[in-house]
Amino acid sequence: MKFRQYLPAILFLLAFPVSFSYGQVSIPVFGKQVILNGYTKAISGETISYFSVYPDYAKDALLTRASDGKKVIEWETAPVPENTKGPYVYFSWIAAHSTGTNSGDRHFDLYINDTYVLTFTTLPKNYPPYWAFSGADSTKLVFELKTRDGAADAHGFAYLRVPLSKYKKGEPLKLKVVGQAQNSQDWYMTFKYTFEEKVDVTAPPFILKTQYPERPLVITVLHFGGPQKITMAANTHLRKQFILHNGINSFELPVPVFDNKDTGYYSVYEHIGKRVFHQDLTLLPIKRREIYLVHNSHNDIGYSDIQENVEKLQDKNIRDALRQIDKTRDYPEGSKFVWNIESLWAVENFLNSCTPAEKEAFLNAVRNKQIGLSAMYANILSGLCTPEEMNWITLYADSLRRTYNLPINTAMMTDVPGLNWSMVHALASNGVRYFSDGINYVNGMADMGDRIGYSLKAQGDKPFWWKSSSGKDSILFWVAGKGYSSWHGTSEGGVFERGPKKIADYMAELDAKGYPYSMVQWRYNIVADNGPVDSTISDFVKQWNQKYESPKLVLTNVGDMFEAFEKKYGKDIPVLSGDFTPYWEDGAYSTAKEEAENRLLSEKILQLENIAKQQNKTINPHWLYEAKRDVVMFHEHTWGAFNSISEPDAPFVAHQWNYKKRFVDSAKIYTDRIEAALFPPIEHPTKIVVYNSLPWSRSDYVETSWPEGLQGNTLEDQDGNFVQVQKLANGKIAFIATNVPSGGETTYHNGPMIKRVPPVLNFTTYAIDKQTGSIDHLDALGRQWADSSVYKGIGQALYVKGLDPANHTFSMVKNETWDNGPVVYKQKITGTMDGTNEVDYEITRFLNLDYMQVAVTINKKAIRNKESIHIAFPFLLNNPEVKIGIDNSYITPEKGQIPGSNRDFYSVQRWLDISNKDYGVTISSPESALYEVGDLVNEEEVNNGTKLWRTENHSSATVFAYVMNNYWHTNSKAEQDGRVTFNFVLHFHKAFDLKDAQKLGAEVTQPLLVYVE
């Protein structure tokens, strides 16, 4: 049954005669004055969305910084009233300035009608109730502090006194603030908000704990003036009186809760003086819910602070959490303090530095489930990882389980949008059943977050069972609908002020989209990245649950939340299978040289570990752990500082990149140690040994240093077979190692000088484009493969200047050289290209091997304007299907991705194939992880000031290796320079065979290892 009830009158007995003034109020310094609106409209300057003292009303601000002295903001005030008397006129507006984040004293100049009147100064970490600065003509500016934001910056009201004699009545003033040139990002804001009486009536979907089921109507009044009595009446029998104060006032009026199937209708009237406000409310049935608050700190290893300080911040968080756990041990269930740690990097640091007593308290808290641990070592860009590397991410979790018997069955990832499909098997096989995903969330952005595509829109608040590529295991995967950062900007204790409305808004949002579950996951991460423990959250939850029956708040261990959810809904939630292709991996290729080296080291560690097992040798476990850890940590999602693009030369930025780069450097040091221990140098080597780390016999090309005493042009293997040797221009020798056994080795000694046999190179012939250096003609398997119609040819390097891929240019040939012999034929083309010092192409064919190699070396210039480099592979192939290898399976642009996946570029672990039912080509590169299909990435900011991501893609006979860019506006490097080589092996084949593609990918990325012993 539906019925209508009326609240015939909610009376606000106020007098508010003029819209541009809000009567006499007492303000600092000036006392009781009539105040005019200090902001009515913007004239010029940067606008930013930001927290304010009235966060639900004043949301956008004009922003200036003490940077170069040219950052101007201008706005207009209300007119000076014609009937104004006295020597002064007073204005007010909502303002804010940095102080908690200030790096020094910052100076800002104030102008009125383009005439300088005074300078005001903001100080670091300075929180007086007010400050004031005066001009020579008695103009005075006062700032009244009302609150701090999550970064401890100051928010409140600005009051400006100006001499009436200098300004015309009936006209507004033009105010201007300019930050002085201090080479700083410290800031001042004027909010684009005009004071006016305002009344809002809302009906949050809350059920009060009262004798009879009731829900609150919340009446919010913005009142500007002195104290005023207000009488509210509803249905004649409900009558309450309150006192309005200057600013925001909020009152609750309980009304009956309707039956679950009924809808209630209310007409609400408010009388303010002679004005009448009317609002019709439709009260939908309330779905009872439990909100599981997952309290944690997002662990950026860098970005917001230097890495050493981040380590200290996270150590402090653990200690603060332990104190809160102890403090709230007698609180009701659900309000006892619970802390979650998303990064075991923070746990390892803490356990390495804490006292024995702290260690025991920590371990007990984990065992008692008041500290939840994620199995992930850090927030990793999984699209850059091999399947084996994904197992390394949970190595420390395995160690904690074994050493301390800790419950770790849940993984958390924060900030990063998307996850490689291989992670499902890696996690499931390492004891993880649940995955909490907190994607980057920025309210107001077109995609709900920064460079996240459709990941949050498609998967937020939609838990599902995620099957692995084999279909043999799965994890329960749940993307938090508000990401991880919806509470950012909330200071410690700010939940009491901001919480009720945020909770009401989210519950209404869930109701509107038909969210079917009573349990809600909500990441509670305050202030900002690397934010603190909220010592007040237990009290807030306790008080909330005393007042409201629904929604109930629960401070939760993330694993407990999942276990409860599975028990209640595990059989009902959907099952998905496919790749959640991630979005942020392109940032790694702002440092392409280091990323390429890290990829090579990852594979080398795996090979050395396998060879050690084959040889029954032991690797120093510390070296092996550190090598794997360093490789993983270079793929941690924090690539640099928050200002890495805007202030690339700042010491803060340089420090963070140097720290990040040390992970690659350290991984190489440990890998070299392991290799030297397995294969110690020999003073007088007598043989060459080739090792195969893969589980099948193989033949392949190898290069090595010239062994002492080798006089002939052959080697003799252990079975007496002679092997042709070629001396290379680089001083090394090359030969084809044939039939190296599975997980074994072949030994070679000096052979005799024999008559050179004419080479029988592999079955490809080609020609290059004489202008660009790419392959514009290639014959294999009796057909032509190169499509030179658009991108000139195979292996063509492209430079994109700016954000629009249409603005691409090609390389131009300078000269050619050859290295021609009985084993290998190499052609090297040197050219020039925009954005580079030089581009080298090296095309290689091998004796009796069925593949060819194209190597492209980019000698990059350091350029900070937006740019990218791509390597084109355009093939002539009808009806192609692109297959992207993932673990033991593959996806295509048409199938194999779950909704919300990245379709602009794809993460490729070891191989990519383009084929139709008759022919195809498999591509493998040890250095290149990202590929575009069909078209280049378009970074034009056409989506409300951001990139527009593709919603679909299709296979194409043209793919591109996406090898360099600086498109990010934060976090990654602003420029890169120096030489980096990308090797691509091309294997032309007939009908596609998955096992052949997998073998090629493994053999290219894990080549035969050769040592002189």
mmCIF file of N, CA and C in Angstrom, residues 417 439 446-458 583-584 900-902 904 943 947-950:
data_model
loop_
_atom_site.group_PDB
_atom_site.id
_atom_site.type_symbol
_atom_site.label_atom_id
_atom_site.label_comp_id
_atom_site.label_asym_id
_atom_site.label_seq_id
_atom_site.Cartn_x
_atom_site.Cartn_y
_atom_site.Cartn_z
ATOM 1 N N PRO A 417 44.382 0.289 -11.081
ATOM 2 C CA PRO A 417 43.203 -0.238 -11.785
ATOM 3 C C PRO A 417 43.561 -1.442 -12.650
ATOM 4 N N ILE A 439 40.374 0.589 -6.116
ATOM 5 C CA ILE A 439 40.888 1.330 -7.275
ATOM 6 C C ILE A 439 40.947 2.825 -6.965
ATOM 7 N N ALA A 446 35.773 12.281 -14.785
ATOM 8 C CA ALA A 446 34.878 11.661 -15.763
ATOM 9 C C ALA A 446 34.766 10.156 -15.571
ATOM 10 N N ASP A 447 35.878 9.501 -15.249
ATOM 11 C CA ASP A 447 35.874 8.043 -15.078
ATOM 12 C C ASP A 447 35.844 7.626 -13.620
ATOM 13 N N MET A 448 35.605 8.576 -12.713
ATOM 14 C CA MET A 448 35.556 8.343 -11.262
ATOM 15 C C MET A 448 36.955 8.148 -10.658
ATOM 16 N N GLY A 449 37.984 8.257 -11.474
ATOM 17 C CA GLY A 449 39.341 8.093 -10.982
ATOM 18 C C GLY A 449 40.325 8.542 -12.039
ATOM 19 N N ASP A 450 41.611 8.492 -11.704
ATOM 20 C CA ASP A 450 42.662 9.045 -12.544
ATOM 21 C C ASP A 450 43.294 7.947 -13.398
ATOM 22 N N ARG A 451 43.071 8.022 -14.698
ATOM 23 C CA ARG A 451 43.631 7.067 -15.671
ATOM 24 C C ARG A 451 43.205 5.633 -15.345
ATOM 25 N N ILE A 452 41.949 5.467 -14.965
ATOM 26 C CA ILE A 452 41.470 4.133 -14.597
ATOM 27 C C ILE A 452 40.497 3.574 -15.630
ATOM 28 N N GLY A 453 40.254 4.299 -16.723
ATOM 29 C CA GLY A 453 39.329 3.810 -17.725
ATOM 30 C C GLY A 453 37.966 3.511 -17.133
ATOM 31 N N TYR A 454 37.415 2.357 -17.481
ATOM 32 C CA TYR A 454 36.079 1.985 -17.027
ATOM 33 C C TYR A 454 36.120 0.946 -15.918
ATOM 34 N N SER A 455 37.281 0.775 -15.300
ATOM 35 C CA SER A 455 37.449 -0.304 -14.323
ATOM 36 C C SER A 455 36.511 -0.160 -13.137
ATOM 37 N N LEU A 456 36.401 1.030 -12.578
ATOM 38 C CA LEU A 456 35.577 1.222 -11.395
ATOM 39 C C LEU A 456 34.094 1.267 -11.756
ATOM 40 N N LYS A 457 33.764 1.899 -12.867
ATOM 41 C CA LYS A 457 32.365 1.943 -13.294
ATOM 42 C C LYS A 457 31.842 0.541 -13.595
ATOM 43 N N ALA A 458 32.676 -0.287 -14.181
ATOM 44 C CA ALA A 458 32.229 -1.612 -14.597
ATOM 45 C C ALA A 458 32.203 -2.611 -13.455
ATOM 46 N N TYR A 583 45.741 -0.722 -16.412
ATOM 47 C CA TYR A 583 45.844 0.568 -17.084
ATOM 48 C C TYR A 583 47.141 1.347 -16.809
ATOM 49 N N TRP A 584 47.787 1.110 -15.703
ATOM 50 C CA TRP A 584 48.861 2.014 -15.288
ATOM 51 C C TRP A 584 50.253 1.578 -15.715
ATOM 52 N N GLY A 900 35.331 -3.645 -18.052
ATOM 53 C CA GLY A 900 36.141 -2.623 -17.394
ATOM 54 C C GLY A 900 37.609 -2.705 -17.705
ATOM 55 N N SER A 901 38.017 -3.657 -18.549
ATOM 56 C CA SER A 901 39.431 -3.847 -18.866
ATOM 57 C C SER A 901 39.939 -2.778 -19.821
ATOM 58 N N ASN A 902 41.257 -2.598 -19.801
ATOM 59 C CA ASN A 902 41.928 -1.669 -20.703
ATOM 60 C C ASN A 902 41.914 -2.242 -22.116
ATOM 61 N N ASP A 904 43.004 0.002 -24.709
ATOM 62 C CA ASP A 904 43.899 0.882 -25.458
ATOM 63 C C ASP A 904 45.259 0.231 -25.691
ATOM 64 N N ASN A 943 37.799 14.025 -22.738
ATOM 65 C CA ASN A 943 36.816 13.447 -21.824
ATOM 66 C C ASN A 943 36.760 14.300 -20.553
ATOM 67 N N LYS A 947 41.810 11.832 -20.755
ATOM 68 C CA LYS A 947 41.844 10.908 -21.877
ATOM 69 C C LYS A 947 40.530 10.131 -21.972
ATOM 70 N N LEU A 948 40.080 9.866 -23.190
ATOM 71 C CA LEU A 948 38.907 9.023 -23.422
ATOM 72 C C LEU A 948 39.384 7.619 -23.764
ATOM 73 N N TRP A 949 39.023 6.654 -22.920
ATOM 74 C CA TRP A 949 39.466 5.275 -23.107
ATOM 75 C C TRP A 949 38.509 4.526 -24.018
ATOM 76 N N ARG A 950 39.039 3.568 -24.742
ATOM 77 C CA ARG A 950 38.210 2.754 -25.629
ATOM 78 C C ARG A 950 37.289 1.836 -24.828
#
